[in-house]
Short mmCIF file of C-alpha atoms in Angstrom, two decimals:
data_model
loop_
_atom_site.label_atom_id
_atom_site.label_comp_id
_atom_site.label_asym_id
_atom_site.label_seq_id
_atom_site.Cartn_x
_atom_site.Cartn_y
_atom_site.Cartn_z
CA MET O 231 0.15 -0.09 0.07
CA THR O 232 1.27 3.75 -0.97
CA GLN O 233 -0.10 6.73 0.33
CA LEU O 234 0.47 9.91 -1.36
CA ASP O 235 -0.64 13.30 -1.13
CA VAL O 236 -3.39 14.59 -3.10
CA ARG O 237 -2.56 18.25 -3.64
CA PRO O 238 -0.92 18.87 -7.09
CA GLY O 239 2.66 19.76 -7.14
CA ALA O 240 2.99 18.74 -3.12
CA ASP O 241 6.61 17.70 -2.78
CA ASP O 242 7.77 14.56 -0.41
CA THR O 243 10.07 15.78 2.17
CA GLY O 244 11.73 12.53 1.97
CA ASP O 245 11.19 12.00 5.67
CA GLY O 246 7.27 10.37 5.33
CA ALA O 247 6.09 13.76 5.30
CA THR O 248 4.41 15.51 2.62
CA ALA O 249 5.17 19.49 2.24
CA GLU O 250 1.59 20.57 2.47
CA GLY O 251 -0.82 17.57 3.16
CA MET O 252 -1.37 15.08 5.70
CA ARG O 253 1.56 13.05 6.59
CA THR O 254 2.69 9.44 6.65
CA LYS O 255 4.27 7.94 9.46
CA GLY O 256 6.28 5.12 7.98
CA LEU O 257 4.25 2.52 9.47
CA SER O 258 4.11 -1.35 7.54
CA GLY O 259 1.16 -1.13 5.43
CA ASN O 260 -1.01 -4.21 4.53
CA SER O 261 -0.31 -5.79 7.62
CA VAL O 262 -3.73 -6.56 8.86
CA GLY O 263 -6.98 -7.71 7.07
CA LEU O 264 -10.76 -7.38 8.05
CA LEU O 265 -10.68 -10.29 10.36
CA GLY O 266 -7.30 -9.31 12.02
CA SER O 267 -8.65 -5.73 12.69
CA ALA O 268 -11.93 -6.79 14.14
CA VAL O 269 -9.99 -9.35 16.49
CA ILE O 270 -7.87 -6.30 17.56
CA GLY O 271 -10.90 -4.38 18.38
CA VAL O 272 -12.54 -7.14 20.33
CA SER O 273 -9.43 -7.94 22.17
CA THR O 274 -8.55 -4.31 23.39
CA VAL O 275 -12.18 -4.68 24.94
CA ALA O 276 -11.19 -7.56 26.80
CA PRO O 277 -14.93 -8.77 27.26
CA VAL O 278 -14.28 -11.71 29.59
CA TYR O 279 -12.50 -9.36 31.94
CA CYS O 280 -15.10 -6.81 31.64
CA LEU O 281 -17.86 -9.33 32.08
CA THR O 282 -16.18 -10.68 35.51
CA SER O 283 -15.59 -7.34 36.72
CA THR O 284 -18.43 -5.41 35.72
CA LEU O 285 -21.62 -8.08 35.73
CA GLY O 286 -21.99 -7.88 39.63
CA SER O 287 -21.57 -3.93 39.68
CA THR O 288 -24.31 -3.53 37.01
CA ALA O 289 -26.79 -5.88 38.78
CA GLY O 290 -26.08 -4.21 41.88
CA GLU O 291 -27.21 -0.78 40.28
CA VAL O 292 -30.11 -1.78 38.14
CA GLY O 293 -31.05 -5.51 39.27
CA VAL O 294 -32.58 -7.79 36.52
CA GLN O 295 -32.51 -4.98 34.05
CA MET O 296 -28.66 -5.50 33.50
CA PRO O 297 -29.18 -6.97 29.95
CA ALA O 298 -31.11 -3.81 28.94
CA VAL O 299 -28.39 -1.64 30.24
CA PHE O 300 -25.82 -3.27 28.21
CA LEU O 301 -28.19 -2.70 25.17
CA ALA O 302 -28.34 0.95 26.44
CA GLY O 303 -24.59 1.27 26.57
CA PHE O 304 -24.39 0.03 23.09
CA LEU O 305 -26.23 2.38 21.60
CA PRO O 306 -23.87 5.43 22.05
CA MET O 307 -21.20 3.50 21.14
CA LEU O 308 -22.81 2.31 17.86
CA LEU O 309 -23.48 5.85 16.87
CA VAL O 310 -19.91 7.27 17.77
CA ALA O 311 -18.72 3.98 15.47
CA PHE O 312 -20.43 5.29 12.49
CA ALA O 313 -18.73 8.93 13.19
CA TYR O 314 -15.24 6.98 13.38
CA ARG O 315 -16.09 5.29 10.09
CA GLU O 316 -17.07 8.19 8.04
CA LEU O 317 -14.05 10.11 9.30
CA ASN O 318 -11.56 7.37 8.74
CA LYS O 319 -13.26 6.76 4.95
CA ALA O 320 -12.38 10.80 4.36
CA MET O 321 -9.04 10.90 6.54
CA PRO O 322 -7.48 7.11 7.06
CA ASP O 323 -4.64 8.51 9.76
CA CYS O 324 -3.68 6.47 12.76
CA GLY O 325 -4.03 9.55 14.87
CA THR O 326 -7.85 9.10 14.60
CA SER O 327 -9.46 11.31 17.38
CA PHE O 328 -6.52 13.77 17.55
CA THR O 329 -6.13 14.13 13.68
CA TRP O 330 -10.02 14.50 13.17
CA THR O 331 -10.82 16.89 15.82
CA VAL O 332 -7.99 18.95 14.82
CA LYS O 333 -9.12 19.62 11.56
CA ALA O 334 -12.75 19.98 12.78
CA PHE O 335 -12.09 22.26 15.70
CA GLY O 336 -8.81 23.58 15.70
CA PRO O 337 -5.31 22.56 17.39
CA ARG O 338 -6.09 23.08 20.96
CA VAL O 339 -9.32 21.05 20.89
CA GLY O 340 -7.58 18.33 19.03
CA TRP O 341 -4.71 18.29 21.15
CA MET O 342 -7.05 17.94 24.20
CA CYS O 343 -8.87 15.02 22.55
CA GLY O 344 -5.69 13.42 21.87
CA TRP O 345 -4.74 13.81 25.59
CA GLY O 346 -7.97 12.37 26.94
CA LEU O 347 -7.36 9.08 24.72
CA VAL O 348 -3.78 8.80 25.84
CA ILE O 349 -4.34 9.36 29.44
CA ALA O 350 -7.56 7.18 29.70
CA THR O 351 -5.17 4.39 27.80
CA ILE O 352 -2.42 4.55 30.38
CA ILE O 353 -5.10 4.07 33.45
CA VAL O 354 -6.44 0.95 31.35
CA LEU O 355 -3.25 -0.24 30.92
CA SER O 356 -2.45 -0.24 34.43
CA ASN O 357 -5.53 -1.66 35.35
CA LEU O 358 -5.44 -4.69 32.98
CA ALA O 359 -1.71 -5.27 34.18
CA GLY O 360 -3.03 -5.59 37.57
CA VAL O 361 -5.91 -7.79 36.71
CA ALA O 362 -3.43 -10.10 34.75
CA THR O 363 -1.36 -10.53 37.64
CA SER O 364 -3.92 -11.25 40.04
CA TYR O 365 -5.31 -13.79 37.63
CA PHE O 366 -1.92 -15.22 36.64
CA TRP O 367 -1.38 -16.39 40.75
CA LEU O 368 -4.95 -17.32 41.24
CA LEU O 369 -4.60 -19.70 38.20
CA ALA O 370 -1.20 -20.78 39.34
CA GLY O 371 -2.86 -21.75 42.96
CA GLU O 372 -5.49 -23.52 41.12
CA ILE O 373 -3.04 -25.52 39.12
CA THR O 374 -0.94 -26.28 41.90
CA GLY O 375 -3.63 -26.78 44.39
CA SER O 376 -1.32 -24.43 47.00
CA ASP O 377 -3.28 -21.54 48.62
CA SER O 378 0.17 -20.23 49.61
CA VAL O 379 0.93 -19.87 45.69
CA ALA O 380 -2.31 -18.02 45.42
CA ALA O 381 -1.81 -15.80 48.11
CA LEU O 382 1.33 -14.57 46.55
CA ASP O 383 -0.51 -12.26 44.64
CA GLY O 384 -1.09 -10.54 48.38
CA ASN O 385 2.52 -9.83 48.53
CA LYS O 386 2.59 -6.13 47.37
CA ALA O 387 6.36 -6.55 46.11
CA VAL O 388 5.93 -9.89 44.25
CA HIS O 389 2.63 -8.40 42.80
CA ILE O 390 4.11 -5.48 41.50
CA VAL O 391 7.49 -7.36 40.36
CA THR O 392 4.99 -9.91 38.41
CA CYS O 393 2.85 -6.88 37.15
CA LEU O 394 6.03 -4.99 35.68
CA ALA O 395 7.21 -8.43 33.96
CA LEU O 396 3.69 -8.73 32.37
CA ILE O 397 3.90 -5.11 31.02
CA ALA O 398 7.48 -5.37 29.76
CA LEU O 399 6.60 -8.69 27.73
CA ALA O 400 3.19 -6.75 26.13
CA THR O 401 5.61 -3.85 25.21
CA VAL O 402 8.00 -6.34 23.65
CA VAL O 403 5.31 -7.93 21.22
CA SER O 404 3.62 -4.65 20.52
CA TYR O 405 6.99 -3.22 19.69
CA ARG O 406 7.49 -6.07 17.16
CA GLY O 407 4.58 -5.03 14.90
CA MET O 408 1.30 -5.76 13.81
CA THR O 409 2.07 -9.04 12.47
CA ALA O 410 3.55 -10.54 15.96
CA THR O 411 0.48 -8.85 17.55
CA LYS O 412 -2.13 -10.39 15.03
CA GLY O 413 -0.95 -13.80 15.63
CA LEU O 414 -1.07 -13.80 19.28
CA GLN O 415 -4.40 -12.27 19.31
CA TYR O 416 -6.10 -15.04 17.19
CA THR O 417 -5.22 -17.59 19.72
CA LEU O 418 -5.80 -15.64 23.10
CA VAL O 419 -9.25 -13.87 21.49
CA GLY O 420 -10.32 -17.20 20.15
CA LEU O 421 -9.70 -19.14 23.54
CA GLN O 422 -11.53 -16.52 25.71
CA LEU O 423 -14.67 -16.33 23.29
CA LEU O 424 -15.14 -20.13 23.19
CA VAL O 425 -14.68 -20.72 27.28
CA LEU O 426 -17.09 -17.84 27.20
CA ALA O 427 -19.78 -19.82 24.90
CA VAL O 428 -19.04 -22.83 27.22
CA PHE O 429 -20.07 -21.05 30.38
CA VAL O 430 -23.03 -19.57 28.55
CA ALA O 431 -24.27 -22.69 27.39
CA MET O 432 -23.71 -24.56 30.98
CA ALA O 433 -25.36 -21.48 32.78
CA PHE O 434 -28.37 -21.85 30.78
CA SER O 435 -28.75 -25.64 31.24
CA LYS O 436 -28.17 -25.56 34.82
CA ALA O 437 -30.76 -22.55 35.22
CA GLY O 438 -33.46 -23.62 37.62
CA ASP O 439 -31.93 -26.52 39.27
CA ALA O 440 -32.39 -27.21 42.72
CA GLU O 441 -28.84 -26.26 43.61
CA PHE O 442 -29.03 -22.99 42.30
CA ALA O 443 -31.70 -21.51 45.01
CA THR O 444 -31.38 -18.02 43.38
CA SER O 445 -32.04 -18.72 39.84
CA ALA O 446 -34.35 -16.45 38.09
CA GLU O 447 -37.09 -17.46 35.15
CA PHE O 448 -36.05 -15.20 31.89
CA SER O 449 -38.46 -12.32 31.31
CA TRP O 450 -38.60 -9.84 28.15
CA SER O 451 -38.77 -6.88 30.91
CA TRP O 452 -35.01 -7.69 31.53
CA LEU O 453 -34.40 -5.83 27.95
CA ASN O 454 -36.63 -2.88 29.03
CA PRO O 455 -34.22 -0.03 29.91
CA PHE O 456 -37.31 1.98 31.26
CA ALA O 457 -37.86 -0.48 33.90
CA VAL O 458 -34.93 0.63 36.03
CA GLN O 459 -36.08 1.88 39.31
CA SER O 460 -34.58 5.29 39.18
CA PHE O 461 -32.57 7.58 36.76
CA ALA O 462 -29.80 7.66 39.28
CA ALA O 463 -29.30 3.97 39.03
CA PHE O 464 -29.77 3.89 35.22
CA THR O 465 -26.80 6.34 34.83
CA ALA O 466 -24.88 4.48 37.22
CA GLY O 467 -25.21 0.98 35.22
CA LEU O 468 -24.88 2.95 31.98
CA SER O 469 -21.70 4.37 32.86
CA LEU O 470 -20.42 0.99 33.76
CA SER O 471 -21.85 -0.39 30.28
CA ILE O 472 -20.16 2.31 28.41
CA PHE O 473 -16.89 1.30 30.17
CA MET O 474 -17.52 -2.32 29.14
CA TYR O 475 -17.37 -1.16 25.01
CA TRP O 476 -14.52 0.94 25.39
CA GLY O 477 -11.54 0.31 23.09
CA TRP O 478 -13.13 -1.24 19.75
CA ASP O 479 -11.74 1.93 18.39
CA ALA O 480 -8.19 0.27 18.34
CA CYS O 481 -8.74 -1.01 15.07
CA LEU O 482 -8.89 2.28 13.59
CA THR O 483 -5.70 3.51 15.03
CA ALA O 484 -4.03 0.65 13.04
CA ASN O 485 -5.86 2.15 9.66
CA GLU O 486 -2.41 3.03 8.08
CA GLU O 487 -1.28 -0.66 8.68
CA THR O 488 -4.77 -2.11 7.23
CA SER O 489 -5.44 -3.51 4.13
CA GLY O 490 -8.19 -1.19 2.60
CA SER O 491 -7.13 1.56 5.19
CA SER O 492 -10.03 3.93 4.28
CA ARG O 493 -12.93 1.34 4.53
CA THR O 494 -11.63 -1.90 6.32
CA PRO O 495 -11.10 -0.58 9.77
CA GLY O 496 -14.70 0.85 10.22
CA ARG O 497 -16.02 -2.16 9.04
CA ALA O 498 -13.83 -3.91 11.48
CA ALA O 499 -15.36 -1.65 14.29
CA LEU O 500 -18.94 -2.67 13.69
CA VAL O 501 -18.12 -6.38 13.35
CA ALA O 502 -16.39 -5.80 17.22
CA MET O 503 -19.34 -4.26 18.12
CA VAL O 504 -21.45 -6.87 17.15
CA VAL O 505 -19.70 -9.56 18.47
CA LEU O 506 -19.32 -7.54 21.90
CA VAL O 507 -23.10 -6.85 22.55
CA GLY O 508 -23.79 -10.54 21.28
CA SER O 509 -21.52 -11.86 23.93
CA TYR O 510 -22.81 -9.27 26.86
CA LEU O 511 -26.17 -10.14 26.33
CA ALA O 512 -25.81 -13.80 25.92
CA THR O 513 -23.87 -14.08 29.28
CA GLY O 514 -25.71 -11.58 31.19
CA VAL O 515 -29.01 -13.53 30.56
CA ALA O 516 -27.60 -16.85 31.17
CA ALA O 517 -25.66 -15.94 34.26
CA GLN O 518 -28.92 -14.27 35.65
CA MET O 519 -30.84 -17.04 34.86
CA ALA O 520 -28.50 -19.38 36.54
CA VAL O 521 -27.84 -17.27 39.92
CA GLY O 522 -30.21 -14.06 39.98
CA SER O 523 -29.07 -10.73 40.22
CA GLY O 524 -29.78 -10.58 44.01
CA ASP O 525 -27.11 -9.77 46.90
CA GLN O 526 -27.20 -13.41 48.54
CA GLY O 527 -25.73 -16.51 47.88
CA LEU O 528 -24.28 -16.93 44.34
CA GLY O 529 -26.41 -13.75 43.28
CA LEU O 530 -24.53 -11.54 40.86
CA ALA O 531 -24.65 -8.29 43.17
CA ASN O 532 -23.54 -10.21 46.27
CA PRO O 533 -21.04 -7.56 47.59
CA GLU O 534 -18.81 -10.39 48.46
CA THR O 535 -18.30 -11.62 44.94
CA SER O 536 -19.48 -8.85 42.49
CA ASP O 537 -16.01 -7.44 41.47
CA ASN O 538 -14.98 -10.65 40.28
CA VAL O 539 -18.21 -12.85 39.52
CA PHE O 540 -16.58 -15.69 37.16
CA ALA O 541 -14.27 -16.55 40.20
CA ALA O 542 -17.53 -17.14 42.43
CA LEU O 543 -19.44 -18.98 39.08
CA ALA O 544 -16.58 -21.06 37.71
CA GLY O 545 -16.72 -24.17 39.93
CA PRO O 546 -20.67 -24.14 40.60
CA VAL O 547 -21.32 -23.55 36.97
CA MET O 548 -18.49 -25.32 35.07
CA GLY O 549 -17.43 -27.84 37.64
CA PRO O 550 -14.05 -27.90 38.81
CA ALA O 551 -12.28 -29.19 35.92
CA LEU O 552 -13.76 -27.02 33.52
CA GLY O 553 -13.75 -23.91 36.04
CA VAL O 554 -10.12 -23.71 35.81
CA LEU O 555 -10.60 -22.92 31.86
CA LEU O 556 -12.66 -19.62 33.00
CA PHE O 557 -9.45 -18.70 35.07
CA VAL O 558 -7.43 -18.91 32.02
CA ALA O 559 -10.10 -17.18 29.99
CA VAL O 560 -9.98 -14.07 32.18
CA LEU O 561 -6.28 -14.26 32.37
CA SER O 562 -6.10 -14.53 28.46
CA SER O 563 -8.58 -11.46 28.04
CA ALA O 564 -6.70 -9.42 30.21
CA ALA O 565 -3.39 -10.39 28.91
CA ALA O 566 -4.62 -10.00 25.09
CA SER O 567 -6.05 -6.63 25.85
CA LEU O 568 -2.71 -5.40 27.69
CA GLN O 569 -1.01 -6.09 24.62
CA THR O 570 -3.07 -4.49 22.09
CA THR O 571 -4.22 -1.52 24.05
CA PHE O 572 -0.73 0.01 23.34
CA ILE O 573 -1.75 0.07 19.72
CA PRO O 574 -3.99 3.22 20.27
CA VAL O 575 -1.66 5.12 22.48
CA ALA O 576 1.33 4.48 20.76
CA ARG O 577 -0.08 5.36 17.21
CA THR O 578 -1.93 8.53 18.81
CA VAL O 579 1.59 9.59 20.18
CA LEU O 580 3.29 8.86 17.08
CA ALA O 581 0.49 10.99 15.07
CA MET O 582 0.80 14.02 17.63
CA SER O 583 4.51 14.05 17.29
CA THR O 584 4.42 13.88 13.33
CA TYR O 585 2.46 16.83 13.35
CA GLU O 586 4.48 18.68 15.77
CA ALA O 587 2.02 18.67 18.86
CA LEU O 588 4.66 16.52 20.78
CA PRO O 589 8.53 16.47 20.63
CA ALA O 590 9.90 15.11 17.32
CA SER O 591 11.46 12.06 19.02
CA TYR O 592 8.28 10.33 19.34
CA ALA O 593 7.65 10.34 15.71
CA LYS O 594 10.43 7.78 14.89
CA VAL O 595 9.54 4.49 13.46
CA HIS O 596 11.64 1.12 14.11
CA PRO O 597 13.39 0.72 10.72
CA ARG O 598 12.88 -3.12 10.62
CA PHE O 599 9.71 -3.66 12.75
CA ARG O 600 8.06 -0.22 11.08
CA THR O 601 6.35 0.15 14.58
CA PRO O 602 6.27 3.50 16.75
CA GLY O 603 8.96 2.12 18.73
CA ARG O 604 9.64 5.14 21.27
CA ALA O 605 6.05 5.76 21.59
CA THR O 606 5.41 2.27 22.57
CA VAL O 607 8.36 1.88 25.14
CA THR O 608 7.37 5.19 26.46
CA ALA O 609 3.61 3.85 27.20
CA GLY O 610 5.08 0.83 28.58
CA VAL O 611 7.27 2.67 30.86
CA ALA O 612 4.73 5.18 31.79
CA THR O 613 2.28 2.46 32.57
CA GLY O 614 4.72 0.47 34.90
CA VAL O 615 5.55 3.64 36.83
CA PHE O 616 1.98 4.92 37.06
CA TYR O 617 0.75 1.49 38.35
CA THR O 618 3.96 0.98 40.90
CA VAL O 619 3.37 4.65 42.42
CA MET O 620 -0.21 4.13 42.57
CA THR O 621 0.03 0.96 44.16
CA LEU O 622 2.67 2.16 46.93
CA VAL O 623 0.95 5.20 47.76
CA SER O 624 -2.76 3.97 48.38
CA GLU O 625 -5.02 1.20 47.12
CA HIS O 626 -8.00 3.97 47.32
CA VAL O 627 -6.09 6.16 45.06
CA LEU O 628 -5.52 3.65 42.31
CA VAL O 629 -9.41 2.55 42.56
CA ASP O 630 -10.51 5.99 42.37
CA THR O 631 -8.20 6.40 39.15
CA ILE O 632 -9.99 3.81 37.43
CA TYR O 633 -13.47 5.24 38.54
CA ALA O 634 -12.28 8.41 36.70
CA LEU O 635 -11.85 6.49 33.23
CA GLY O 636 -15.40 6.99 32.70
CA LEU O 637 -14.80 10.60 32.27
CA MET O 638 -11.86 10.38 29.81
CA ILE O 639 -13.68 7.85 27.85
CA CYS O 640 -16.65 10.00 27.25
CA PHE O 641 -14.69 13.13 26.81
CA TYR O 642 -12.84 12.22 23.73
CA TYR O 643 -15.51 9.79 22.13
CA ALA O 644 -17.91 13.01 22.58
CA LEU O 645 -15.42 15.42 21.03
CA THR O 646 -14.99 13.21 17.96
CA ALA O 647 -18.58 12.39 17.16
CA PHE O 648 -19.30 16.10 17.39
CA ALA O 649 -16.16 16.49 15.17
CA CYS O 650 -17.69 14.25 12.22
CA ALA O 651 -20.84 16.17 12.18
CA TRP O 652 -19.18 19.78 11.96
CA TYR O 653 -16.35 18.48 9.41
CA PHE O 654 -19.15 17.07 7.25
CA ARG O 655 -21.49 19.88 7.69
CA GLY O 656 -21.42 21.00 4.18
CA ASP O 657 -22.58 17.47 2.86
CA LEU O 658 -25.21 16.82 5.46
CA LEU O 659 -27.99 17.92 2.68
CA ARG O 660 -26.53 16.01 0.02
CA SER O 661 -28.26 12.55 0.55
CA GLY O 662 -30.25 11.01 3.19
CA ARG O 663 -27.09 8.48 4.28
CA ASP O 664 -24.79 11.80 4.55
CA LEU O 665 -27.52 13.32 7.02
CA LEU O 666 -27.77 10.20 9.19
CA PHE O 667 -24.58 8.83 9.10
CA LYS O 668 -22.46 12.09 9.02
CA GLY O 669 -25.00 14.17 11.20
CA VAL O 670 -27.88 12.64 12.68
CA PHE O 671 -26.18 9.65 14.11
CA PRO O 672 -22.87 11.03 15.31
CA VAL O 673 -24.35 13.91 17.19
CA LEU O 674 -26.92 11.72 19.02
CA GLY O 675 -24.03 9.60 20.07
CA GLY O 676 -22.15 12.68 20.97
CA LEU O 677 -24.88 14.34 23.16
CA LEU O 678 -25.66 10.80 24.93
CA LEU O 679 -21.75 10.44 25.93
CA ALA O 680 -21.87 14.31 26.86
CA ALA O 681 -24.64 13.55 29.08
CA VAL O 682 -23.00 10.79 30.84
CA PHE O 683 -19.89 13.08 31.22
CA ALA O 684 -21.70 15.81 33.01
CA LYS O 685 -23.79 13.43 35.16
CA THR O 686 -20.46 11.26 36.10
CA LEU O 687 -18.71 14.73 36.88
CA ALA O 688 -21.66 15.71 39.12
CA ASP O 689 -21.58 12.41 40.99
CA MET O 690 -17.74 12.55 41.49
CA TRP O 691 -17.70 15.33 43.51
CA ASP O 692 -19.52 13.39 46.32
CA PRO O 693 -16.67 11.78 48.38
CA ALA O 694 -18.90 8.72 48.47
CA TYR O 695 -18.11 7.75 44.93
CA GLY O 696 -15.49 5.36 44.57
CA SER O 697 -13.35 4.56 47.35
CA GLY O 698 -15.17 6.83 49.50
CA SER O 699 -12.20 9.14 49.92
CA SER O 700 -11.62 12.67 49.63
CA VAL O 701 -9.75 16.00 49.01
CA LEU O 702 -10.65 19.04 51.17
CA GLY O 703 -14.31 17.74 51.05
CA VAL O 704 -14.27 16.97 47.36
CA GLY O 705 -14.21 13.45 46.17
CA SER O 706 -11.06 12.13 45.32
CA VAL O 707 -12.57 10.71 41.81
CA PHE O 708 -13.44 14.13 40.89
CA VAL O 709 -9.85 15.73 41.78
CA ILE O 710 -8.22 12.93 40.13
CA GLY O 711 -10.48 12.88 36.69
CA VAL O 712 -10.40 16.82 36.51
CA GLY O 713 -6.76 17.05 37.69
CA LEU O 714 -5.74 14.71 34.69
CA LEU O 715 -7.84 16.64 32.21
CA LEU O 716 -6.02 19.87 33.78
CA LEU O 717 -2.59 18.04 33.43
CA GLY O 718 -3.12 18.00 29.50
CA VAL O 719 -3.88 21.76 29.72
CA VAL O 720 -0.61 22.38 31.28
CA ILE O 721 1.37 20.08 29.13
CA MET O 722 -0.26 21.49 26.13
CA ALA O 723 1.01 25.13 27.32
CA VAL O 724 4.55 23.87 27.53
CA MET O 725 4.13 22.47 24.09
CA GLY O 726 2.66 25.54 22.57
CA ARG O 727 6.09 27.25 23.82
CA ARG O 728 7.90 24.48 22.13
CA SER O 729 5.65 23.83 18.85
CA PRO O 730 4.02 27.23 18.13
CA ALA O 731 3.47 26.30 14.59
CA PHE O 732 0.90 23.62 15.46
CA PHE O 733 -1.04 25.40 17.92
CA ARG O 734 -1.08 28.59 15.53
CA GLY O 735 -2.89 26.21 12.79
CA GLU O 736 -0.17 26.22 10.12
CA VAL O 737 0.58 22.38 10.14
CA LEU O 738 -2.68 20.90 10.13
CA THR O 739 -6.05 22.23 9.20
CA ARG O 740 -9.33 21.53 7.74
CA SER O 741 -8.05 22.38 4.34
CA THR O 742 -4.85 20.27 4.83
CA PRO O 743 -5.57 17.43 2.06
CA ALA O 744 -6.13 13.79 3.11
CA LEU O 745 -3.55 11.00 1.88
CA VAL O 746 -4.64 9.05 -1.20
CA VAL O 747 -4.53 5.28 -0.42
CA GLU O 748 -3.82 3.11 -3.24
CA ASP O 749 -3.99 -0.94 -2.18
#
């Protein structure tokens, strides 16, 4: 695949950039097809990990309407996915949200959108590494039959060292390129989806058994979001549901390495979304039929097990032998996502550097692997340092940082959705399709996510939100979430002095021509 500037007479600078147009990055083209791209999208979301960590919490908020909330969370993500697809058709650039919002709204809004993606990804990477570490030792304990081996995860030093080792391994695989990533992901994603299917089938078969005293009979009302007992409960459940879909856009950030880069990533994102919503609905309904959504016994909302549902249900639903496979699936899910989540952050940093919004050193691509090597390694180091510091400072701070993640997700997804409608505003009346997919759907998705952003921001002010800690009477989740966004403003101000051309709008503007992609 070659990428060329469309502006007549534009000269190649020789370093992968065009003199006047959008810039190539030197990444390896044609490395991923439709299936590989969709697998990357599913892997980054980590469906099995998301389910074990949020099934119980969502049931605790909305009760038996948990499947309905999964559907409600899918809606804004689907609408935003249409925006990504349309923007990618016009501008297949690995900077995705950053590049597109710069061209729609200018350099400062675009820079903050890119920052939102980067900081959200660092938080997720650290959380995934922690989960993978915990399940590594839990699985080791199950295999050896030793409680003392499983208890090693409780040793802070052992936990941190194991976590750093997993981060280093994931960084190395990502560093070696999309081909290495794709091969590993086929195995890990296939394994977790297969085990999840077995769990769903066995949960359905055991629903109503005498040994499951809390089981519930299926009702179509489970799919009715308007049956949730209160608006506060609905928004809390919706926030959790949105988190469960986050990460599908990873296949878009690999667009310059994908065959048919203007169309394939958008299609892959929609395929990934369908796989995810199908998996979530099937698992949610099956689990609820088997054990119910109450807070007693094996009920999904039992506070003693709600933060790790599969650890509690593996044995009762699948039996001792097959139950171990569910632990393997959660570990595979977290490990796979840990590795692919490096893709969006590294390529966003690469694009920001290429367009002079970050130091030029991050625009370097490895000559052999054709990957953003320095950006990938920096993301790995930042993740390791972040997780280590947060773990040593306070477990409460680490938990609250994860709760603040929803704010970042809604922030940059909503901006990207609005950017689509604004960028294509001149096309909206050309056809009914353009009006819907470039205007109505993106705006609706952006408004829904903006509403969740505002409601989450208000809820975060309360010290009871998250771990229950506070700073000067203000909830620590609010302080962390807003503080991280303000940190981006400070870094942007510093970069404004170092790279004035970008912030004056001289590098990337609405009129900057896109790249011609020849497959």
